[in-house]
Amino acid sequence: MFICYIRTRLLGAKRMFVLPVILLLLQYDWVYAEHPQLTTPSGSIKGSLLTSRLGKTIYAFRGIRYAEPPVGELRFKPPVAVETWNGTYDATKDGSICPQPTAGDPVSEDCLMLNVYSTKLPKGKDNPKRPVIVYILPGAFYSTTSVSYWAGPQYFMDQDIVFVTFNYRLGSLGFLATGDKESPGNYGMKDQVVVLKWVQKNIASFGGDPDSVTLLGYSAGSWSIIFHMVSPMSKGLFHKGIAMSGSPVGGWPIPTGQLDIAKKQARLVGCPDDTSKNIVNCLKTKSAKELGDSFFGFREFGYDPILIWSPVIEPEHIPFITGQTKDEFSYSAFNVVNNETLTKEMNEDWDRIAPISFIYERGTKQSLKVSRAIRKFYLDDKPISKSNREALGKIYSDSIETFPINRAVKLMAQYNKKPVYYYRFSFQGRYSHFYLPGTNNTVPYGVVHHDDLIYLFYIQRLFPRFNATSPRPEIDMVQTLTTLHTNFAKTGNPTPTRNPTLDNVKWDTFNLDTQKYLDIGEKLVMKERMYEDRVKLWEDLYPLSMYN
């Protein structure tokens, strides 16, 4: 700017008008740098700046409304997409959190918002058209949020991708299903479809490629991906899937309705439960907070069941990755053995409690058969105590995660015409979502559900931020996981070439003969037949022929 000023003085007073123009342009550049602005098919939008783990500038557009607020007559109805807006949309900060129990932050039903992160925006006709990763949140369909302090993009954005996160309706607001026209359900899933359509329409404006969209989902998000793969509503809206620690194809049939849960929801907030119409009409009058806080009334045994609401039934052939952590929900056993009341109740009423805790059918001859078989196999028919806590933990993990995920990967390998990859995440760093009791949150119990997310997202409320100067081994795992996921998003192959960052491993596809999987620990190692004996027990108890 100083050089430009001197030059205009030398050119004479008649050229001094150039100076304000230059200053205006410089001011515009400064404003753009602080608040990047672009135009999408939906309208003009203004964002903000973040910084990646390794120092890249992230163009962040947060809190973009993709559907009308689902309030009033739009509660328990399919989403109404926001097609366009007037003026410049302010996407400089996080949007609202959807109603859920003990959110810790203000919640609002006006929460159907998404976030887009990019490190290279289009300039004129130059569009980088980078692969897009759309992240579907965990939370058992009743909790969590996409706000940047829970799903921080700082680790992923060191890779050359465009990253999208979003909220969708949760709990009864997202999945109330009476089994009839009063409330067919799946509102949260239909929210997700609107997001995928929004991505197809707008993502090129952020430097993304609408023809290269990978869905990344964890737990409930993993369930969601598998549902999208078989849903005609989602056909053509994505091209690859990474389903982490979750599968809907276990020892339970996918429901066509959840009227019993809808009735319980009604009773919990003082509504009649005699007809679907009365249930829905009354629930529309209740506050979102009241509905979210009523969640704890669904618990039947300690913290169980872990899963309550789920999508209902109303295949796409794509490259697919799925897998699980080493210990998944095994920490749930601590809640039982460290509570004398729960231990006594489980021991004395095993046949009733087991289907609640391990999520399979109740009150049938089959459920009794399953309860007796797993008690014999895992516990040798011995009472629950601290001495067999590890065995009890395996029942939690195998019933809720290991068996359903193993069944999903086998079905995918059998029927999917595209490559299928399987993994186990066994890396144990210094941080975890569950620490051994009495260690003041310093000694991780193992590698539990959500622990791999520590290395994909900056979870500001729970864990430190890993930067370029952070100690190993955590920063190495950040690089490993984000590289594997980005490779897959770009090529459909997580290890397209030998790479020292990935221990030069070749991740072989899964097939029914060898059943190979990648063990992601301190080193990346190919192995075969994960938890074979334990999986066989559940396959024998729930053969696929039962659902034919």
Coordinates of C-alpha atoms in Angstrom, one line a residue, residues 158-392:
D158 CA -5.1 -31.0 6.6
Q159 CA -6.2 -33.3 3.8
D160 CA -7.5 -32.0 0.4
I161 CA -11.2 -32.5 0.9
V162 CA -14.4 -30.6 1.6
F163 CA -16.0 -31.6 4.9
V164 CA -19.7 -31.4 5.8
T165 CA -21.3 -31.9 9.2
F166 CA -25.0 -31.4 10.2
N167 CA -27.7 -31.8 12.7
Y168 CA -30.8 -33.9 12.3
R169 CA -33.8 -34.5 14.5
L170 CA -33.3 -36.8 17.4
G171 CA -35.3 -38.9 19.9
S172 CA -39.0 -38.8 19.6
L173 CA -38.9 -35.6 17.5
G174 CA -36.9 -37.5 14.9
F175 CA -38.2 -41.0 15.1
L176 CA -41.7 -41.1 16.6
A177 CA -43.3 -44.0 14.7
T178 CA -46.8 -45.1 15.4
G179 CA -46.9 -47.5 12.5
D180 CA -49.7 -45.6 10.7
K181 CA -50.3 -42.3 8.9
E182 CA -50.4 -40.3 12.1
S183 CA -46.6 -40.5 12.5
P184 CA -44.8 -42.8 10.0
G185 CA -41.5 -41.9 11.5
N186 CA -38.0 -41.6 10.0
Y187 CA -38.0 -37.8 10.2
G188 CA -34.3 -37.7 11.2
M189 CA -33.5 -40.0 8.3
K190 CA -35.5 -37.7 5.9
D191 CA -33.5 -34.7 7.3
Q192 CA -30.4 -36.5 6.3
V193 CA -31.7 -37.0 2.7
V194 CA -32.4 -33.3 2.5
V195 CA -28.8 -32.6 3.5
L196 CA -27.5 -34.9 0.8
K197 CA -29.6 -33.1 -1.8
W198 CA -28.3 -29.8 -0.5
V199 CA -24.8 -31.1 -1.0
Q200 CA -25.5 -32.1 -4.6
K201 CA -26.9 -28.7 -5.3
N202 CA -24.4 -26.4 -3.5
I203 CA -21.1 -28.1 -2.7
A204 CA -19.3 -27.1 -5.9
S205 CA -19.5 -23.5 -4.7
F206 CA -17.3 -24.5 -1.8
G207 CA -14.7 -26.3 -4.0
G208 CA -16.3 -29.8 -3.6
D209 CA -17.1 -32.4 -6.2
P210 CA -20.8 -33.5 -6.1
D211 CA -19.9 -36.6 -8.0
S212 CA -17.5 -37.8 -5.3
V213 CA -19.4 -37.8 -2.0
T214 CA -18.4 -40.2 0.8
L215 CA -20.7 -40.7 3.8
L216 CA -18.8 -41.2 7.1
G217 CA -20.9 -42.3 10.0
Y218 CA -20.2 -43.4 13.5
S219 CA -22.5 -45.7 15.6
A220 CA -26.0 -44.3 14.8
G221 CA -24.4 -42.6 11.9
S222 CA -23.1 -46.0 10.7
W223 CA -26.6 -47.4 10.9
S224 CA -27.7 -44.4 8.9
I225 CA -25.3 -45.1 6.1
I226 CA -26.5 -48.7 5.8
F227 CA -30.1 -47.5 5.6
H228 CA -29.1 -45.0 2.9
M229 CA -27.5 -47.8 0.9
V230 CA -30.9 -49.5 0.6
S231 CA -33.2 -46.5 0.5
P232 CA -34.5 -45.3 -2.9
M233 CA -34.7 -41.8 -1.4
S234 CA -30.9 -41.7 -1.2
K235 CA -30.1 -43.3 -4.5
G236 CA -27.4 -41.3 -6.5
L237 CA -26.8 -38.8 -3.6
F238 CA -23.5 -40.4 -2.5
H239 CA -20.8 -42.7 -3.9
K240 CA -18.9 -44.3 -1.0
G241 CA -19.5 -45.2 2.6
I242 CA -17.5 -45.6 5.8
A243 CA -19.6 -47.1 8.6
M244 CA -17.8 -47.0 11.9
S245 CA -18.9 -49.0 15.0
G246 CA -22.5 -49.6 14.2
S247 CA -24.9 -51.9 12.2
P248 CA -28.7 -52.4 12.1
V249 CA -28.4 -56.0 11.0
G250 CA -27.9 -57.9 14.3
G251 CA -30.1 -60.2 16.4
W252 CA -33.1 -57.9 16.0
P253 CA -35.5 -57.4 13.1
I254 CA -35.7 -53.8 11.8
P255 CA -39.2 -52.6 12.9
T256 CA -42.0 -51.2 10.7
G257 CA -43.3 -49.2 13.6
Q258 CA -42.5 -48.4 17.3
L259 CA -46.0 -47.8 18.7
D260 CA -45.0 -49.3 22.1
I261 CA -42.2 -46.7 22.4
A262 CA -44.5 -43.9 21.2
K263 CA -47.0 -44.9 23.9
K264 CA -44.3 -44.8 26.5
Q265 CA -43.2 -41.4 25.3
A266 CA -46.8 -40.2 25.7
R267 CA -47.1 -41.5 29.2
L268 CA -43.7 -39.9 30.3
V269 CA -45.0 -36.4 29.5
G270 CA -48.6 -36.9 30.6
C271 CA -50.2 -37.5 27.3
P272 CA -52.9 -40.1 26.5
D273 CA -51.7 -43.3 24.9
D274 CA -55.0 -44.7 23.6
T275 CA -54.8 -43.9 19.9
S276 CA -52.0 -42.8 17.6
K277 CA -53.9 -39.6 16.8
N278 CA -54.2 -38.6 20.5
I279 CA -50.6 -39.4 21.1
V280 CA -49.3 -37.2 18.2
N281 CA -51.7 -34.3 18.8
C282 CA -50.8 -34.2 22.5
L283 CA -47.0 -34.5 21.9
K284 CA -47.2 -31.6 19.5
T285 CA -48.2 -29.4 22.5
K286 CA -45.2 -30.4 24.6
S287 CA -42.0 -28.3 24.7
A288 CA -38.9 -29.7 23.0
K289 CA -37.1 -29.5 26.3
E290 CA -39.7 -31.6 28.0
L291 CA -39.5 -34.3 25.3
G292 CA -35.7 -34.3 25.3
D293 CA -35.5 -34.5 29.1
S294 CA -38.0 -37.4 29.2
F295 CA -35.4 -39.7 27.7
F296 CA -34.2 -41.0 31.1
G297 CA -37.7 -42.5 31.7
F298 CA -37.0 -45.0 28.9
R299 CA -34.2 -46.7 31.0
E300 CA -35.2 -50.1 32.4
F301 CA -32.0 -51.4 34.0
G302 CA -29.3 -49.0 35.1
Y303 CA -28.3 -47.2 31.8
D304 CA -29.8 -49.9 29.6
P305 CA -31.0 -50.3 27.0
I306 CA -28.4 -48.3 25.1
L307 CA -30.6 -48.0 22.0
I308 CA -34.2 -46.9 22.1
W309 CA -35.3 -45.0 19.0
S310 CA -34.2 -46.2 15.6
P311 CA -35.3 -45.7 11.9
V312 CA -38.1 -48.0 10.6
I313 CA -38.5 -49.7 7.3
E314 CA -40.4 -47.7 4.8
P315 CA -29.0 -51.7 -2.4
E316 CA -26.9 -49.3 -3.7
H317 CA -23.5 -50.9 -4.8
I318 CA -20.7 -48.6 -3.5
P319 CA -17.2 -49.1 -2.1
F320 CA -17.7 -49.6 1.6
I321 CA -15.6 -49.6 4.9
T322 CA -16.8 -50.9 8.2
G323 CA -15.3 -51.9 11.5
Q324 CA -15.2 -51.5 15.3
T325 CA -13.0 -50.6 18.2
K326 CA -11.3 -53.3 20.2
D327 CA -13.5 -53.0 23.4
E328 CA -16.6 -51.1 22.2
F329 CA -19.4 -51.2 24.9
S330 CA -17.5 -53.5 27.3
Y331 CA -17.2 -50.7 29.7
S332 CA -20.9 -51.0 30.4
A333 CA -20.1 -54.0 32.6
F334 CA -18.5 -51.6 35.2
N335 CA -22.0 -50.0 35.7
V336 CA -23.3 -53.4 36.7
V337 CA -20.5 -55.0 38.8
N338 CA -19.8 -51.8 40.7
N339 CA -23.5 -51.5 41.7
E340 CA -24.7 -54.1 44.2
T341 CA -28.3 -53.6 43.4
L342 CA -27.8 -54.0 39.6
T343 CA -25.6 -57.0 40.2
K344 CA -28.2 -58.7 42.4
E345 CA -31.0 -57.9 40.0
M346 CA -29.1 -59.3 36.9
N347 CA -28.1 -62.5 38.8
E348 CA -31.6 -63.1 40.1
D349 CA -33.5 -62.2 37.0
W350 CA -31.1 -62.9 34.2
D351 CA -33.7 -64.1 31.7
R352 CA -35.6 -60.8 31.9
I353 CA -32.7 -58.4 32.2
A354 CA -30.4 -59.9 29.5
P355 CA -32.7 -58.9 26.5
I356 CA -32.9 -55.4 27.9
S357 CA -29.2 -54.9 28.3
F358 CA -28.0 -56.8 25.2
I359 CA -30.9 -55.7 22.9
Y360 CA -32.7 -58.7 21.5
E361 CA -36.3 -59.8 21.5
R362 CA -38.1 -60.2 24.8
G363 CA -40.5 -62.7 26.3
T364 CA -40.3 -65.4 23.6
K365 CA -38.9 -68.9 23.5
Q366 CA -36.1 -67.6 21.3
S367 CA -35.1 -64.9 23.8
L368 CA -35.0 -67.5 26.6
K369 CA -32.8 -69.7 24.4
V370 CA -30.4 -66.8 23.7
S371 CA -30.2 -65.7 27.3
R372 CA -29.3 -69.2 28.5
A373 CA -26.8 -69.8 25.7
I374 CA -24.8 -66.5 26.2
R375 CA -24.7 -67.0 30.0
K376 CA -23.3 -70.5 29.4
F377 CA -20.8 -69.4 26.7
Y378 CA -19.4 -66.2 28.3
L379 CA -20.0 -66.8 32.0
D380 CA -19.9 -70.6 32.3
D381 CA -23.3 -70.2 34.2
K382 CA -21.6 -68.4 37.0
P383 CA -23.1 -65.4 38.9
I384 CA -22.1 -61.9 37.8
S385 CA -19.3 -60.5 39.9
K386 CA -16.2 -58.3 39.6
S387 CA -14.2 -61.4 38.8
N388 CA -16.0 -62.0 35.5
R389 CA -16.6 -58.4 34.6
E390 CA -14.5 -58.8 31.5
A391 CA -16.7 -61.6 30.2
L392 CA -19.8 -59.6 30.9

